[in-house]
């Protein structure tokens, strides 16, 4: 079993400053470990998968398609988000559908829990911009969302405030580092984890002052549910796609479908200004489940798939519990 102390001569090095690595570094630094977080990119993190994420904290909605372990980790993570970043918005999330997707909407309702069904008036009271747009909705009041490009720097600042060190433009390997090494490189770890694959998630950022939303809205779609996530200053992120491809960029087909679906949520989106197209490659194992691999003094945290911001805090807590107490979570951990 791995034995560690909190002495400076037993350091903890974490590779990868995206959402998985940032939470690992934060919890270890707060526990008193000498933490160094290495990131091969610069401080802007524009090459990181986290830069292109939606940032939805929606364990109940994800239960429609995800395994129970995702809900378990996600629910615990909500508590950690609230503890570490109390300003995280927990305004809930909405699921809506047009009449032709009624069967899928009802299936979504059956497959998920902890929601309230709103009629048209209730929906309008919650989101006035959606008045008259849908006859009902599912409201998940306990869910939240974060803006990745804002919250990741906040986590980095909290790491430093807890005594951790962050080194950007530091392209290191585990063999170069002493002490405990936690590998959070995502797809960069395929040199050691050949099972990993990239699943492309595409997004479009648009801007309009004609629509105001206080929470993410998911639209049931024949192929995939569109989500519209409000950002600050009249910005909205449109996303949904999970494409089994590892190229970058946004395809014409995806752009048309995302924009068309957004238009059906509210016609004012048709007049919105397109600010940005982009995509990120999410690291996934064949079963689409996260994995904490343990081999001597090296730990890998990977396979977060499309649930990075939702489950990263809980995974960091499990890693810390193993290092400090030898605690094993058999659903997530694999020991070599």
XYZ file of N, CA and C in Angstrom, residues 60-269:
630
model
N -28.418 14.693 -12.243
C -29.744 14.087 -12.431
C -30.080 13.968 -13.909
N -29.806 15.003 -14.684
C -30.049 14.929 -16.128
C -29.172 13.866 -16.778
N -27.914 13.775 -16.344
C -27.007 12.823 -16.962
C -27.425 11.377 -16.700
N -28.238 11.161 -15.678
C -28.683 9.803 -15.354
C -29.500 9.183 -16.478
N -29.978 9.997 -17.402
C -30.768 9.460 -18.517
C -29.942 8.516 -19.381
N -28.641 8.783 -19.512
C -27.794 7.958 -20.370
C -26.558 7.422 -19.661
N -26.160 8.012 -18.550
C -24.907 7.638 -17.895
C -25.123 6.530 -16.868
N -24.031 5.850 -16.523
C -24.062 4.810 -15.512
C -24.256 5.419 -14.117
N -24.766 4.640 -13.164
C -24.999 5.168 -11.815
C -23.761 5.761 -11.155
N -22.576 5.270 -11.486
C -21.363 5.818 -10.884
C -21.205 7.296 -11.191
N -21.656 7.730 -12.364
C -21.557 9.144 -12.727
C -22.456 9.978 -11.823
N -23.648 9.482 -11.557
C -24.547 10.201 -10.650
C -23.959 10.265 -9.246
N -23.390 9.153 -8.794
C -22.805 9.137 -7.442
C -21.674 10.145 -7.315
N -20.749 10.101 -8.258
C -19.633 11.043 -8.221
C -20.120 12.471 -8.418
N -21.092 12.644 -9.307
C -21.596 13.982 -9.585
C -22.275 14.609 -8.383
N -23.075 13.829 -7.671
C -23.758 14.371 -6.500
C -22.762 14.780 -5.422
N -21.726 13.979 -5.209
C -20.706 14.363 -4.244
C -19.978 15.618 -4.718
N -19.739 15.716 -6.008
C -19.032 16.875 -6.538
C -19.816 18.165 -6.336
N -21.134 18.102 -6.398
C -21.928 19.311 -6.155
C -21.596 19.901 -4.787
N -21.458 19.032 -3.777
C -21.105 19.511 -2.436
C -19.737 20.172 -2.428
N -18.791 19.600 -3.167
C -17.432 20.164 -3.197
C -17.395 21.481 -3.945
N -18.149 21.601 -5.027
C -18.236 22.891 -5.721
C -18.794 23.960 -4.786
N -19.843 23.612 -4.057
C -20.446 24.582 -3.137
C -19.461 24.975 -2.032
N -18.693 23.995 -1.569
C -17.743 24.282 -0.491
C -16.596 25.168 -0.955
N -16.025 24.848 -2.101
C -14.826 25.548 -2.540
C -15.121 26.842 -3.285
N -16.205 26.873 -4.026
C -16.577 28.082 -4.775
C -18.044 28.384 -4.485
N -18.317 29.023 -3.353
C -19.705 29.245 -2.921
C -20.539 30.071 -3.896
N -19.891 30.819 -4.781
C -20.640 31.633 -5.743
C -21.086 30.836 -6.966
N -20.768 29.550 -7.008
C -21.205 28.720 -8.129
C -22.728 28.784 -8.257
N -23.247 29.128 -9.437
C -24.709 29.230 -9.579
C -25.382 27.857 -9.589
N -26.276 27.674 -8.644
C -27.109 26.469 -8.604
C -28.562 26.906 -8.793
N -28.854 27.297 -10.020
C -30.195 27.756 -10.371
C -31.043 26.644 -10.961
N -30.497 25.443 -11.010
C -31.213 24.339 -11.622
C -31.000 24.293 -13.123
N -31.646 23.345 -13.767
C -31.601 23.230 -15.217
C -32.972 22.817 -15.721
N -33.219 23.081 -17.002
C -34.508 22.817 -17.625
C -34.344 21.855 -18.789
N -35.336 21.009 -18.986
C -35.411 20.136 -20.158
C -36.740 20.418 -20.846
N -36.684 20.705 -22.151
C -37.891 21.016 -22.925
C -37.882 20.188 -24.203
N -39.036 20.149 -24.858
C -39.145 19.406 -26.116
C -40.301 19.969 -26.930
N -40.187 19.842 -28.240
C -41.278 20.196 -29.136
C -42.230 19.003 -29.237
N -43.456 19.221 -29.693
C -44.462 18.132 -29.711
C -44.002 16.866 -30.423
N -43.216 16.993 -31.491
C -42.826 15.795 -32.243
C -41.858 14.916 -31.456
N -41.215 15.471 -30.432
C -40.309 14.693 -29.573
C -40.971 14.344 -28.245
N -42.283 14.305 -28.231
C -42.999 14.085 -26.977
C -42.632 12.744 -26.332
N -42.547 11.695 -27.118
C -42.215 10.387 -26.553
C -40.837 10.388 -25.905
N -39.883 11.045 -26.566
C -38.536 11.121 -26.002
C -38.522 11.949 -24.718
N -39.325 12.986 -24.689
C -39.427 13.823 -23.496
C -39.953 13.005 -22.316
N -40.999 12.224 -22.553
C -41.562 11.415 -21.477
C -40.582 10.331 -21.035
N -39.833 9.794 -21.985
C -38.803 8.807 -21.621
C -37.749 9.458 -20.731
N -37.324 10.666 -21.076
C -36.347 11.392 -20.268
C -36.886 11.576 -18.845
N -38.152 11.915 -18.743
C -38.762 12.102 -17.420
C -38.748 10.813 -16.612
N -39.008 9.690 -17.273
C -39.015 8.408 -16.571
C -37.621 7.975 -16.146
N -36.623 8.321 -16.931
C -35.254 7.864 -16.688
C -34.507 8.720 -15.666
N -35.092 9.832 -15.252
C -34.398 10.750 -14.351
C -35.257 11.000 -13.106
N -34.599 11.561 -12.078
C -35.268 11.819 -10.809
C -35.019 13.250 -10.362
N -35.703 13.614 -9.276
C -35.499 14.908 -8.622
C -35.774 16.081 -9.572
N -36.852 15.948 -10.324
C -37.296 17.061 -11.160
C -38.752 17.376 -10.869
N -39.149 18.579 -11.211
C -40.546 18.995 -11.138
C -41.039 19.275 -12.546
N -42.255 18.866 -12.821
C -42.834 19.158 -14.122
C -43.521 20.527 -14.045
N -43.141 21.407 -14.937
C -43.730 22.737 -15.008
C -44.690 22.810 -16.175
N -45.829 23.464 -15.970
C -46.692 23.743 -17.118
C -46.189 25.003 -17.807
N -46.873 25.439 -18.842
C -46.412 26.586 -19.624
C -46.282 27.833 -18.760
N -47.241 28.021 -17.862
C -47.202 29.197 -16.994
C -46.027 29.113 -16.018
N -45.794 27.927 -15.478
C -44.675 27.752 -14.560
C -43.341 27.971 -15.244
N -43.222 27.504 -16.479
C -41.996 27.724 -17.241
C -41.780 29.207 -17.506
N -42.843 29.890 -17.888
C -42.737 31.326 -18.166
C -42.354 32.109 -16.914
N -42.855 31.674 -15.764
C -42.501 32.354 -14.518
C -41.027 32.167 -14.183
N -40.492 30.999 -14.525
C -39.088 30.704 -14.236
C -38.160 31.342 -15.254
N -38.527 31.251 -16.525
C -37.729 31.823 -17.621
C -38.665 32.619 -18.534
N -38.855 33.900 -18.263
C -39.789 34.701 -19.057
C -39.505 34.688 -20.558
N -38.248 34.528 -20.940
C -37.923 34.516 -22.372
C -38.534 33.310 -23.090
N -38.884 32.275 -22.348
C -39.440 31.066 -22.960
C -40.977 31.044 -22.912
N -41.582 32.162 -22.552
C -43.044 32.215 -22.492
C -43.644 31.892 -23.859
N -44.570 30.951 -23.857
C -45.258 30.570 -25.081
C -44.466 29.671 -26.006
N -43.271 29.263 -25.604
C -42.421 28.471 -26.487
C -42.667 26.964 -26.325
N -43.004 26.510 -25.107
C -43.177 25.083 -24.827
C -44.360 24.907 -23.897
N -45.044 23.787 -24.037
C -46.239 23.572 -23.218
C -45.907 23.089 -21.819
N -44.721 22.541 -21.625
C -44.276 22.147 -20.292
C -42.767 21.947 -20.303
N -42.208 21.628 -19.133
C -40.765 21.438 -19.000
C -40.494 20.618 -17.759
N -39.303 20.037 -17.708
C -38.805 19.385 -16.503
C -37.786 20.309 -15.861
N -37.977 20.605 -14.591
C -37.082 21.496 -13.864
C -36.333 20.693 -12.812
N -34.982 20.720 -12.901
C -34.106 20.021 -11.958
C -33.484 21.083 -11.046
N -34.117 21.389 -9.912
C -33.710 22.558 -9.122
C -32.343 22.452 -8.457
N -31.825 21.246 -8.234
C -30.568 21.100 -7.496
C -29.329 21.222 -8.374
N -29.503 21.295 -9.687
C -28.344 21.310 -10.584
C -27.781 22.715 -10.766
N -26.555 22.773 -11.264
C -25.889 24.053 -11.447
C -25.065 24.070 -12.716
N -24.294 25.131 -12.885
C -23.383 25.216 -14.024
C -22.296 26.230 -13.712
N -21.149 26.036 -14.338
C -20.032 26.967 -14.205
C -19.560 27.354 -15.600
N -18.858 28.458 -15.676
C -18.244 28.875 -16.932
C -16.772 28.460 -16.888
N -16.396 27.416 -17.629
C -15.047 26.859 -17.501
C -13.930 27.881 -17.629
N -14.058 28.818 -18.536
C -12.954 29.759 -18.765
C -12.807 30.764 -17.632
N -13.801 30.860 -16.793
C -13.701 31.713 -15.611
C -13.339 30.906 -14.369
N -13.922 29.718 -14.256
C -13.755 28.973 -13.017
C -12.397 28.282 -12.942
N -11.813 27.899 -14.074
C -10.511 27.237 -14.025
C -9.427 28.169 -13.460
N -9.338 29.432 -13.911
C -8.383 30.340 -13.261
C -8.664 30.549 -11.772
N -9.936 30.518 -11.385
C -10.259 30.648 -9.967
C -9.712 29.463 -9.175
N -9.849 28.266 -9.737
C -9.291 27.090 -9.063
C -7.772 27.191 -8.973
N -7.152 27.675 -10.045
C -5.697 27.830 -10.022
C -5.267 28.806 -8.919
N -6.011 29.874 -8.747
C -5.675 30.837 -7.691
C -5.859 30.208 -6.314
N -6.861 29.393 -6.148
C -7.073 28.739 -4.857
C -5.972 27.718 -4.562
N -5.464 27.085 -5.608
C -4.331 26.168 -5.420
C -3.132 26.921 -4.861
N -2.833 28.059 -5.462
C -1.693 28.858 -4.997
C -1.928 29.398 -3.590
N -3.163 29.785 -3.306
C -3.482 30.289 -1.972
C -3.328 29.201 -0.915
N -3.514 27.937 -1.322
C -3.360 26.806 -0.397
C -1.916 26.355 -0.274
N -0.998 27.027 -0.965
C 0.420 26.690 -0.863
C 0.973 25.892 -2.015
N 0.138 25.592 -3.020
C 0.609 24.847 -4.180
C 1.339 25.727 -5.177
N 2.100 25.081 -6.038
C 2.850 25.772 -7.091
C 2.325 25.315 -8.445
N 2.147 26.256 -9.362
C 1.712 25.919 -10.716
C 2.805 26.338 -11.690
N 3.218 25.403 -12.552
C 4.227 25.681 -13.557
C 3.614 25.487 -14.941
N 3.365 26.595 -15.633
C 2.869 26.530 -16.995
C 4.046 26.353 -17.960
N 3.744 25.907 -19.161
C 4.772 25.622 -20.173
C 5.801 24.642 -19.621
N 5.303 23.672 -18.848
C 6.158 22.670 -18.220
C 5.759 21.303 -18.753
N 6.452 20.864 -19.784
C 6.140 19.594 -20.447
C 7.015 18.505 -19.843
N 6.523 17.878 -18.778
C 7.316 16.903 -18.038
C 6.697 15.517 -18.174
N 7.475 14.519 -17.830
C 6.979 13.147 -17.761
C 7.058 12.679 -16.314
N 6.326 11.634 -16.013
C 6.302 11.124 -14.646
C 7.683 10.677 -14.185
N 8.490 10.157 -15.111
C 9.813 9.659 -14.743
C 10.765 10.770 -14.317
N 10.439 11.998 -14.688
C 11.299 13.130 -14.321
C 10.979 13.671 -12.934
N 9.905 13.196 -12.311
C 9.411 13.805 -11.082
C 9.585 12.865 -9.896
N 9.832 13.450 -8.750
C 9.983 12.687 -7.518
C 8.659 12.601 -6.775
N 8.614 11.686 -5.816
C 7.447 11.572 -4.968
C 6.262 10.949 -5.681
N 5.084 11.335 -5.275
C 3.852 10.839 -5.875
C 3.557 11.656 -7.127
N 3.209 10.980 -8.205
C 2.873 11.659 -9.458
C 1.446 11.281 -9.835
N 0.627 12.279 -10.095
C -0.756 12.070 -10.515
C -0.888 12.574 -11.950
N -1.148 11.656 -12.856
C -1.183 11.946 -14.289
C -2.622 12.284 -14.699
N -2.833 13.526 -15.059
C -4.153 13.998 -15.505
C -4.049 14.599 -16.907
N -3.315 13.929 -17.786
C -3.041 14.495 -19.110
C -4.159 14.277 -20.113
N -5.195 13.541 -19.772
C -6.229 13.273 -20.758
C -5.678 12.445 -21.898
N -5.967 12.865 -23.146
C -5.504 12.102 -24.303
C -3.988 12.067 -24.412
N -3.323 13.006 -23.762
C -1.865 12.992 -23.772
C -1.270 11.777 -23.101
N -2.094 11.041 -22.347
C -1.606 9.862 -21.636
C -1.719 8.592 -22.460
N -2.039 8.700 -23.745
C -2.162 7.487 -24.548
C -0.828 6.778 -24.761
N 0.273 7.440 -24.453
C 1.550 6.747 -24.515
C 1.614 5.631 -23.483
N 0.783 5.704 -22.449
C 0.733 4.664 -21.429
C -0.637 4.003 -21.318
N -1.684 4.647 -21.815
C -3.043 4.112 -21.734
C -3.631 4.073 -23.142
N -3.287 3.006 -23.845
C -3.650 2.919 -25.263
C -5.148 2.787 -25.496
N -5.906 2.435 -24.471
C -7.358 2.293 -24.619
C -8.066 3.634 -24.803
N -7.426 4.704 -24.419
C -8.070 6.008 -24.496
C -8.396 6.381 -25.929
N -9.529 7.014 -26.110
C -9.907 7.572 -27.407
C -10.444 8.976 -27.192
N -10.439 9.768 -28.242
C -10.978 11.110 -28.161
C -12.394 11.163 -28.701
N -13.297 11.796 -27.959
C -14.669 11.998 -28.402
C -14.875 13.496 -28.554
N -15.142 13.913 -29.787
C -15.204 15.343 -30.064
C -16.512 15.956 -29.595
N -16.399 17.057 -28.893
C -17.559 17.849 -28.515
C -17.450 19.226 -29.131
N -18.443 19.601 -29.911
C -18.409 20.879 -30.626
C -19.286 21.913 -29.925
N -18.885 23.172 -30.022
C -19.632 24.237 -29.391
C -19.638 25.477 -30.268
N -20.668 26.279 -30.075
C -20.768 27.585 -30.730
C -21.117 28.600 -29.658
N -20.410 29.705 -29.660
C -20.688 30.792 -28.733
C -21.394 31.902 -29.501
N -22.578 32.298 -29.026
C -23.338 33.353 -29.694
C -23.657 34.454 -28.700
N -24.054 35.603 -29.241
C -24.323 36.762 -28.393
C -25.629 37.425 -28.819
N -26.499 37.685 -27.862
C -27.735 38.416 -28.116
C -28.238 39.003 -26.808
N -28.868 40.170 -26.882
C -29.491 40.754 -25.694
C -31.008 40.601 -25.738
N -31.490 39.799 -26.688
C -32.936 39.607 -26.823
C -33.445 38.399 -26.049
N -32.542 37.595 -25.522
C -32.915 36.416 -24.726
C -32.152 36.479 -23.413
N -32.866 36.238 -22.327
C -32.218 36.131 -21.018
C -32.594 34.791 -20.404
N -31.581 34.047 -19.988
C -31.795 32.770 -19.319
C -30.962 32.741 -18.043
N -31.507 32.150 -16.997
C -30.799 32.065 -15.724
C -30.174 30.701 -15.488
N -30.442 29.748 -16.397
C -29.992 28.376 -16.188
C -29.878 27.667 -17.534
N -29.134 26.568 -17.607
C -29.049 25.813 -18.861
C -30.412 25.241 -19.259
N -30.634 25.201 -20.563
C -31.854 24.620 -21.126
C -31.441 23.515 -22.086
N -31.961 22.313 -21.874
C -31.713 21.191 -22.781
C -32.946 20.986 -23.644
N -32.713 20.870 -24.924
C -33.791 20.593 -25.863
C -33.668 19.164 -26.339
N -34.707 18.356 -26.108
C -34.712 16.994 -26.620
C -34.686 17.044 -28.145
N -33.766 16.290 -28.720
C -33.501 16.347 -30.160
C -33.491 14.914 -30.696
N -33.863 14.703 -31.952
C -33.879 13.332 -32.482
C -32.540 12.607 -32.385
N -31.424 13.345 -32.507
C -30.111 12.684 -32.485
C -29.342 12.929 -31.193
N -29.437 14.135 -30.660
C -28.760 14.452 -29.415
C -29.426 15.682 -28.803
N -29.414 15.786 -27.469
C -30.060 16.939 -26.838
C -29.190 18.187 -26.929
N -29.720 19.209 -27.536
C -29.043 20.500 -27.546
C -29.060 21.088 -26.148
N -27.962 21.707 -25.739
C -28.029 22.490 -24.518
C -27.631 23.922 -24.827
N -28.366 24.844 -24.238
C -28.109 26.277 -24.332
C -27.711 26.733 -22.939
N -26.462 27.176 -22.792
C -25.940 27.537 -21.481
C -25.687 29.039 -21.430
N -26.339 29.740 -20.530
C -26.104 31.185 -20.446
C -24.734 31.494 -19.860
N -24.070 32.453 -20.475
C -22.838 33.009 -19.948
C -23.101 34.471 -19.577
N -22.098 35.172 -19.166
C -22.267 36.574 -18.813
C -22.289 37.452 -20.063
N -22.839 38.646 -19.896
C -22.811 39.684 -20.936
C -23.501 39.269 -22.227
N -24.644 38.585 -22.088
C -25.439 38.254 -23.266
C -24.900 37.129 -24.112
N -23.965 36.362 -23.589
C -23.391 35.246 -24.344
C -24.113 33.943 -23.998
N -24.195 33.052 -24.985
C -24.781 31.733 -24.791
C -23.893 30.712 -25.495
N -23.668 29.605 -24.818
C -22.941 28.502 -25.442
C -23.940 27.474 -25.924
N -23.793 27.068 -27.172
C -24.602 26.007 -27.756
C -23.722 24.777 -27.906
N -24.209 23.645 -27.447
C -23.440 22.412 -27.574
C -24.364 21.223 -27.571
N -23.802 20.062 -27.810
C -24.562 18.815 -27.743
C -23.786 17.650 -28.302
N -22.995 17.868 -29.316
C -22.480 16.755 -30.102
C -21.438 15.933 -29.351
N -21.506 14.626 -29.515
C -20.472 13.699 -29.071
C -20.134 12.833 -30.281
N -19.072 13.203 -30.974
C -18.735 12.595 -32.251
C -17.518 11.707 -32.086
N -17.608 10.484 -32.574
C -16.485 9.556 -32.498
C -15.474 9.903 -33.586
N -14.778 10.993 -33.349
C -13.763 11.464 -34.287
C -12.753 12.289 -33.513
N -11.530 12.349 -34.005
C -10.485 13.057 -33.289
C -9.928 14.236 -34.082
N -10.661 14.672 -35.090
C -10.252 15.895 -35.769
C -10.734 17.088 -34.963
N -10.197 18.245 -35.258
C -10.602 19.455 -34.548
C -11.486 20.306 -35.445
N -12.122 21.271 -34.849
C -12.996 22.151 -35.604
C -14.445 21.696 -35.531
N -15.317 22.497 -36.120
C -16.756 22.238 -36.122
C -17.201 21.999 -37.553
N -17.892 20.895 -37.789
C -18.356 20.575 -39.134
C -19.532 21.467 -39.522
N -19.746 21.615 -40.820
C -20.883 22.395 -41.311
C -22.189 21.772 -40.830
N -22.277 20.451 -40.884
C -23.507 19.786 -40.458
C -23.804 20.078 -38.996
N -22.794 19.955 -38.141
C -23.009 20.213 -36.721
C -23.408 21.662 -36.482
N -22.736 22.577 -37.185
C -23.066 23.994 -37.001
C -24.507 24.270 -37.391
N -24.940 23.712 -38.517
C -26.311 23.926 -38.963
C -27.308 23.346 -37.960
N -27.020 22.155 -37.450
C -27.950 21.529 -36.517
C -27.990 22.266 -35.185
N -26.840 22.671 -34.680
C -26.816 23.408 -33.425
C -27.557 24.737 -33.542
N -27.270 25.471 -34.608
C -27.909 26.776 -34.786
C -29.395 26.629 -35.070
N -29.748 25.614 -35.860
C -31.156 25.390 -36.155
C -31.946 25.003 -34.920
N -31.358 24.140 -34.095
C -32.031 23.738 -32.866
C -32.177 24.919 -31.914
N -31.147 25.757 -31.831
C -31.232 26.942 -30.975
C -32.344 27.877 -31.447
N -32.493 28.000 -32.753
C -33.553 28.848 -33.304
C -34.928 28.348 -32.882
N -35.092 27.026 -32.786
C -36.390 26.488 -32.368
C -36.638 26.694 -30.880
N -35.571 26.877 -30.085
C -35.754 27.212 -28.678
C -36.288 28.630 -28.549
N -35.698 29.547 -29.331
C -36.171 30.940 -29.348
C -35.764 31.573 -30.675
N -36.716 32.141 -31.425
C -36.393 32.730 -32.729
C -35.359 33.840 -32.669
N -35.234 34.502 -31.522
C -34.259 35.586 -31.407
C -32.832 35.086 -31.575
N -32.614 33.801 -31.322
C -31.270 33.266 -31.547
C -30.903 33.318 -33.022
